[in-house]
Coordinates of C-alpha atoms and ligand atoms in Angstrom, one line a residue:
M1 CA 83.9 90.3 -41.3
K2 CA 85.6 93.5 -43.0
I3 CA 86.2 96.1 -40.7
R4 CA 84.3 98.9 -42.9
K5 CA 83.4 101.4 -40.4
C6 CA 85.3 104.0 -37.9
V7 CA 84.6 106.5 -35.1
I8 CA 86.7 109.5 -34.3
P9 CA 85.8 111.3 -31.1
A10 CA 86.4 114.7 -31.5
A11 CA 84.1 116.3 -28.6
G12 CA 86.6 116.6 -25.7
L13 CA 87.0 120.4 -24.1
G14 CA 90.5 120.1 -24.8
T15 CA 91.4 122.1 -21.5
R16 CA 95.3 121.1 -21.9
L17 CA 95.7 123.4 -24.6
L18 CA 93.6 126.4 -23.5
P19 CA 93.1 129.1 -24.6
A20 CA 94.1 127.8 -28.1
S21 CA 91.4 125.5 -28.1
K22 CA 88.3 127.9 -26.4
A23 CA 87.0 128.6 -30.2
V24 CA 89.1 126.6 -32.4
P25 CA 88.6 122.8 -31.6
K26 CA 91.9 121.4 -30.4
E27 CA 91.6 118.6 -33.2
M28 CA 91.6 121.4 -36.0
L29 CA 95.0 122.9 -34.9
P30 CA 97.6 122.7 -37.8
V31 CA 100.4 120.3 -38.1
V32 CA 102.5 122.5 -40.2
D33 CA 99.6 123.3 -42.7
T34 CA 97.2 120.2 -42.2
P35 CA 94.6 119.9 -39.2
V36 CA 95.4 116.9 -36.6
L37 CA 91.8 115.4 -37.7
E38 CA 92.6 115.5 -41.6
L39 CA 95.9 113.4 -40.7
I40 CA 93.5 110.9 -38.9
V41 CA 91.1 110.4 -41.7
K42 CA 93.9 110.0 -44.3
E43 CA 94.9 107.2 -41.7
A44 CA 91.5 105.4 -41.6
V45 CA 91.2 105.7 -45.5
D46 CA 94.4 104.6 -45.9
S47 CA 93.6 101.6 -43.8
G48 CA 90.5 100.5 -46.2
I49 CA 88.0 102.4 -43.9
E50 CA 85.0 103.5 -46.1
E51 CA 82.6 105.4 -43.6
I52 CA 83.7 107.9 -41.2
L53 CA 81.7 108.9 -38.0
I54 CA 83.0 111.9 -36.3
I55 CA 81.7 112.6 -33.1
T56 CA 81.5 116.5 -32.4
G57 CA 80.2 119.0 -29.9
R58 CA 79.7 122.6 -29.4
D59 CA 81.7 124.8 -31.1
K60 CA 83.0 122.3 -33.2
S61 CA 81.6 123.4 -36.4
A62 CA 85.1 124.1 -37.9
I63 CA 85.7 120.3 -38.0
E64 CA 82.3 120.0 -40.6
N65 CA 83.3 123.1 -42.6
H66 CA 86.8 121.7 -42.9
F67 CA 85.6 118.5 -45.0
D68 CA 82.9 120.2 -46.8
N69 CA 82.8 122.6 -49.8
N70 CA 83.5 126.4 -49.6
I71 CA 82.2 127.7 -52.8
E72 CA 83.5 131.3 -52.3
L73 CA 86.7 130.0 -51.9
E74 CA 86.7 127.7 -54.7
D75 CA 85.3 130.4 -57.0
H76 CA 88.2 132.5 -55.8
L77 CA 91.3 130.1 -56.7
L78 CA 89.6 129.1 -59.9
K79 CA 89.5 132.8 -61.0
K80 CA 93.0 132.8 -60.3
N81 CA 93.9 129.4 -61.9
D82 CA 95.0 128.4 -58.5
H83 CA 95.0 124.4 -59.7
I84 CA 97.1 123.5 -56.9
N85 CA 95.2 124.7 -54.4
L86 CA 91.8 123.4 -55.9
D87 CA 93.1 119.9 -56.1
K88 CA 93.9 120.3 -52.3
I89 CA 90.6 121.2 -51.3
D90 CA 88.9 118.5 -54.0
K91 CA 90.8 115.8 -52.0
I92 CA 89.7 117.0 -48.9
V93 CA 86.2 117.1 -49.7
N94 CA 86.6 113.9 -51.3
M95 CA 88.5 111.9 -48.7
A96 CA 85.9 109.5 -47.5
R97 CA 82.2 109.4 -46.6
I98 CA 82.2 111.5 -43.6
F99 CA 79.5 111.2 -40.8
Y100 CA 78.7 113.6 -37.9
T101 CA 76.9 113.1 -34.6
R102 CA 77.0 115.5 -31.5
Q103 CA 77.9 114.4 -27.9
N104 CA 75.6 116.8 -25.9
K105 CA 77.8 116.6 -23.1
P106 CA 81.7 115.8 -22.7
L107 CA 81.1 113.0 -19.9
G108 CA 84.0 111.0 -21.3
L109 CA 85.5 108.8 -23.9
G110 CA 83.1 105.9 -23.3
H111 CA 80.3 108.1 -23.7
A112 CA 81.4 109.6 -26.9
I113 CA 81.7 106.0 -28.3
L114 CA 78.3 104.9 -27.2
C115 CA 77.2 107.9 -29.6
A116 CA 78.2 106.0 -32.3
K117 CA 76.2 102.8 -31.4
E118 CA 73.5 103.3 -34.4
F119 CA 76.2 103.9 -37.0
I120 CA 77.8 101.1 -36.6
G121 CA 75.0 98.4 -36.2
N122 CA 76.3 95.2 -35.9
E123 CA 79.7 95.1 -37.4
P124 CA 83.2 95.1 -35.8
F125 CA 84.7 98.8 -36.2
A126 CA 87.9 100.9 -35.6
I127 CA 88.1 104.1 -33.0
L128 CA 90.9 106.3 -34.1
L129 CA 91.3 109.2 -31.1
G130 CA 90.9 112.8 -32.9
D131 CA 94.1 114.0 -31.0
D132 CA 96.4 110.8 -31.3
I133 CA 98.5 110.9 -34.8
M134 CA 101.1 108.5 -36.2
R135 CA 104.0 108.0 -38.3
A136 CA 104.2 104.6 -39.4
K137 CA 105.2 102.6 -42.4
K138 CA 102.2 100.8 -42.4
P139 CA 98.7 103.0 -41.3
V140 CA 98.4 102.1 -37.6
T141 CA 94.9 101.4 -37.8
K142 CA 95.6 98.9 -40.9
Q143 CA 98.1 97.0 -38.5
L144 CA 95.2 96.4 -35.9
I145 CA 92.9 95.3 -38.5
D146 CA 95.3 92.8 -39.8
C147 CA 95.7 91.5 -36.3
F148 CA 91.8 91.5 -35.7
N149 CA 91.4 89.5 -38.9
T150 CA 93.8 86.8 -37.5
Y151 CA 92.0 86.8 -33.9
N152 CA 88.6 87.6 -34.8
A153 CA 88.3 89.6 -31.5
P154 CA 88.8 93.1 -30.2
V155 CA 92.4 94.6 -30.5
L156 CA 93.9 97.4 -28.5
G157 CA 96.6 99.4 -30.0
V158 CA 99.7 99.7 -27.2
Q159 CA 103.4 100.9 -27.1
E160 CA 105.5 100.8 -23.9
V161 CA 106.1 104.0 -22.3
D162 CA 107.9 105.7 -19.8
E163 CA 107.4 105.0 -16.1
S164 CA 106.8 108.5 -15.4
D165 CA 104.0 108.4 -18.1
I166 CA 102.4 105.2 -16.6
N167 CA 99.8 107.5 -14.5
K168 CA 98.5 108.8 -18.0
Y169 CA 96.9 105.8 -19.6
G170 CA 95.0 102.6 -19.7
I171 CA 97.7 100.0 -18.7
I172 CA 97.5 96.3 -19.7
D173 CA 98.2 93.0 -17.8
Y174 CA 99.1 90.7 -20.6
E175 CA 100.1 87.5 -21.6
K176 CA 102.6 87.1 -25.0
I177 CA 101.0 85.4 -27.9
E178 CA 103.8 85.9 -30.8
E179 CA 105.7 89.0 -31.8
D180 CA 104.0 92.0 -30.9
T181 CA 100.3 90.2 -30.1
F182 CA 99.2 89.8 -26.8
F183 CA 96.4 88.4 -24.7
V184 CA 94.8 90.9 -22.5
N185 CA 94.4 89.5 -19.1
D186 CA 93.2 92.8 -17.2
M187 CA 93.8 96.5 -17.8
I188 CA 93.5 99.4 -15.4
E189 CA 92.9 103.3 -16.3
K190 CA 95.3 105.7 -15.2
P191 CA 96.8 103.6 -12.3
K192 CA 99.7 104.7 -10.0
L193 CA 103.0 103.5 -10.6
E194 CA 102.8 101.2 -8.1
N195 CA 99.7 99.5 -9.3
A196 CA 100.7 99.3 -13.3
P197 CA 100.3 95.9 -14.2
S198 CA 103.0 96.4 -16.9
N199 CA 104.3 99.5 -19.1
K200 CA 102.3 98.7 -22.1
A201 CA 99.7 101.4 -22.4
I202 CA 96.8 101.8 -24.6
L203 CA 97.3 104.8 -27.4
G204 CA 94.8 106.0 -29.1
R205 CA 93.7 103.1 -31.5
Y206 CA 91.3 100.2 -31.1
V207 CA 89.2 97.7 -33.4
L208 CA 86.5 96.5 -31.1
T209 CA 82.9 94.6 -31.6
P210 CA 79.6 96.0 -31.3
E211 CA 79.1 94.0 -27.7
I212 CA 80.9 97.2 -26.3
F213 CA 77.9 99.2 -26.9
D214 CA 75.6 97.5 -24.3
I215 CA 78.4 97.4 -21.6
L216 CA 78.8 101.4 -22.2
E217 CA 75.4 102.0 -21.9
N218 CA 75.3 100.5 -18.1
Q219 CA 79.0 101.8 -17.4
K220 CA 79.4 104.0 -14.3
P221 CA 81.5 106.9 -14.5
G222 CA 85.4 106.0 -13.3
V223 CA 88.6 108.0 -13.1
G224 CA 87.7 112.2 -13.4
G225 CA 84.1 111.3 -13.2
E226 CA 84.2 110.2 -16.7
I227 CA 82.4 107.0 -18.7
Q228 CA 86.0 105.6 -19.4
L229 CA 86.0 103.2 -22.5
T230 CA 88.8 101.5 -20.3
D231 CA 86.6 100.0 -18.0
A232 CA 84.3 99.2 -20.2
I233 CA 86.6 97.3 -22.3
R234 CA 87.5 95.7 -19.2
N235 CA 84.2 94.4 -18.3
L236 CA 84.4 92.9 -21.7
L237 CA 86.9 90.9 -21.0
D238 CA 84.4 88.9 -18.9
I239 CA 82.8 87.6 -22.0
Q240 CA 85.1 87.9 -25.0
K241 CA 88.6 87.3 -25.3
V242 CA 90.7 91.0 -26.2
Y243 CA 94.1 91.2 -27.5
A244 CA 96.5 94.0 -27.9
Y245 CA 99.0 94.6 -30.5
Q246 CA 102.0 96.7 -30.3
F247 CA 101.8 98.7 -33.2
E248 CA 105.0 100.0 -35.0
G249 CA 105.1 103.8 -35.8
K250 CA 105.3 106.9 -33.8
R251 CA 102.4 108.5 -31.9
Y252 CA 102.0 112.0 -30.9
D253 CA 99.4 113.3 -28.4
T254 CA 98.7 116.4 -30.0
G255 CA 96.1 117.2 -27.1
S256 CA 99.0 118.0 -24.9
K257 CA 101.3 121.1 -25.2
I258 CA 104.7 119.2 -25.4
G259 CA 103.2 116.7 -27.9
Y260 CA 101.6 118.9 -29.9
L261 CA 105.1 120.8 -30.5
K262 CA 106.9 117.2 -31.1
A263 CA 104.6 116.7 -34.0
I264 CA 104.8 119.8 -35.6
V265 CA 108.8 119.5 -35.5
E266 CA 108.8 116.0 -36.9
F267 CA 106.2 116.3 -39.4
A268 CA 108.1 119.6 -40.9
L269 CA 111.2 117.6 -40.8
V270 CA 110.1 115.3 -43.0
R271 CA 108.6 117.6 -45.4
E272 CA 110.3 118.0 -48.9
D273 CA 109.6 121.6 -49.2
L274 CA 110.4 122.7 -45.7
S275 CA 112.9 120.0 -44.1
E276 CA 116.3 121.8 -45.3
E277 CA 115.6 125.5 -44.5
F278 CA 113.6 124.1 -40.9
E279 CA 116.8 121.8 -40.3
Q280 CA 119.3 124.5 -40.4
Y281 CA 117.1 127.1 -38.3
L282 CA 116.7 124.6 -35.9
K283 CA 120.5 123.7 -35.7
A284 CA 121.4 127.5 -35.3
L285 CA 119.2 127.8 -32.8
L286 CA 120.6 125.2 -30.8
K287 CA 124.2 126.4 -31.2
Ligands
UTP1 P1 91.1 113.6 -24.2 O1 91.0 113.1 -22.6 O2 92.4 113.8 -24.4 O3 90.4 114.8 -24.7 O4 90.5 112.1 -25.2 P2 89.6 115.9 -23.8 O5 88.9 115.6 -22.4 O6 89.3 117.2 -25.1 O7 91.1 116.4 -23.2 P3 91.6 117.6 -21.8 O8 92.3 116.9 -20.8 O9 90.3 118.4 -21.5 O10 92.7 118.4 -22.4 C1 90.7 111.6 -26.5 C2 89.7 112.1 -27.5 O11 88.4 111.8 -27.1 C3 87.6 113.0 -27.2 C4 88.5 113.8 -27.5 O12 88.0 115.0 -28.3 C5 89.7 113.7 -27.9 O13 90.0 113.6 -29.4 N1 86.6 112.8 -26.2 C6 86.8 113.1 -24.9 C7 85.5 113.3 -26.5 O14 84.7 113.1 -27.7 N2 84.4 113.2 -25.4 C8 84.7 113.0 -24.3 O15 83.7 113.2 -23.5 C9 85.8 113.0 -24.2

């Protein structure tokens, strides 16, 4: 079945980026001049997704405004004959069919995904975390969708992480099936290094099937008192095969200070209009 829909959870409190994330959703912080969330929506669209549900929450109205028309601004640009900026706005507004629903309380990623139950209905779907951005030759979500199309079962996007980072992620226990594809035996959310079954971490992209919703409905809070998606996928292992795909590409956790900084620097360094001057500046700075 074709993957047509995706969910982008963006209702978290973003406490790691306070005070910046107090009034501005962290998903709207700019990477050079493009909000994190716009980069994620673009990845979804480039992966063939047709309908996007963004899970929002309190104080997140900037998200809906960004993907909507702004008549006053557009009139102003039109009067000035600024077609470059008008085109930019037009592209954003017409990027995709975007829908919104609110997670009343940020009870965890698993709870945020459960808010998508009605929207998804009875078809497989992708999840793109609202603060994880990727730089890849082939869109990461497309890589996972291709894997889903081969195995017709849920696929988790994974990459190897440093030992010091293992306690930040969901970690899988696996069997290798083919280059970059693994059968998931088990998984554990934020393990201590000594309890970690591997160094392969689930990093911000998933393709799941609707069975996950029944499990999420009964899922008890886990690590941090939050309803964890990893715990629900672990329960899914009892009834379904689940695969992991080690995707090509570099991932940036823009919800952390260091991840956000790395994203800005690296995205600026590949921008035609900025790279030369910025590179010179960095070199001089580091001398
Ligand atoms: P994070 O764990 O990175 O988000 O969730 P957070 O809770 O906002 O982070 P900190 O620790 O307080 O800084 C990954 C994604 O899931 C969303 C977040 O918005 C983020 O895009 N999320 C998380 C929700 O939508 N709802 C939640 O209850 C939790």
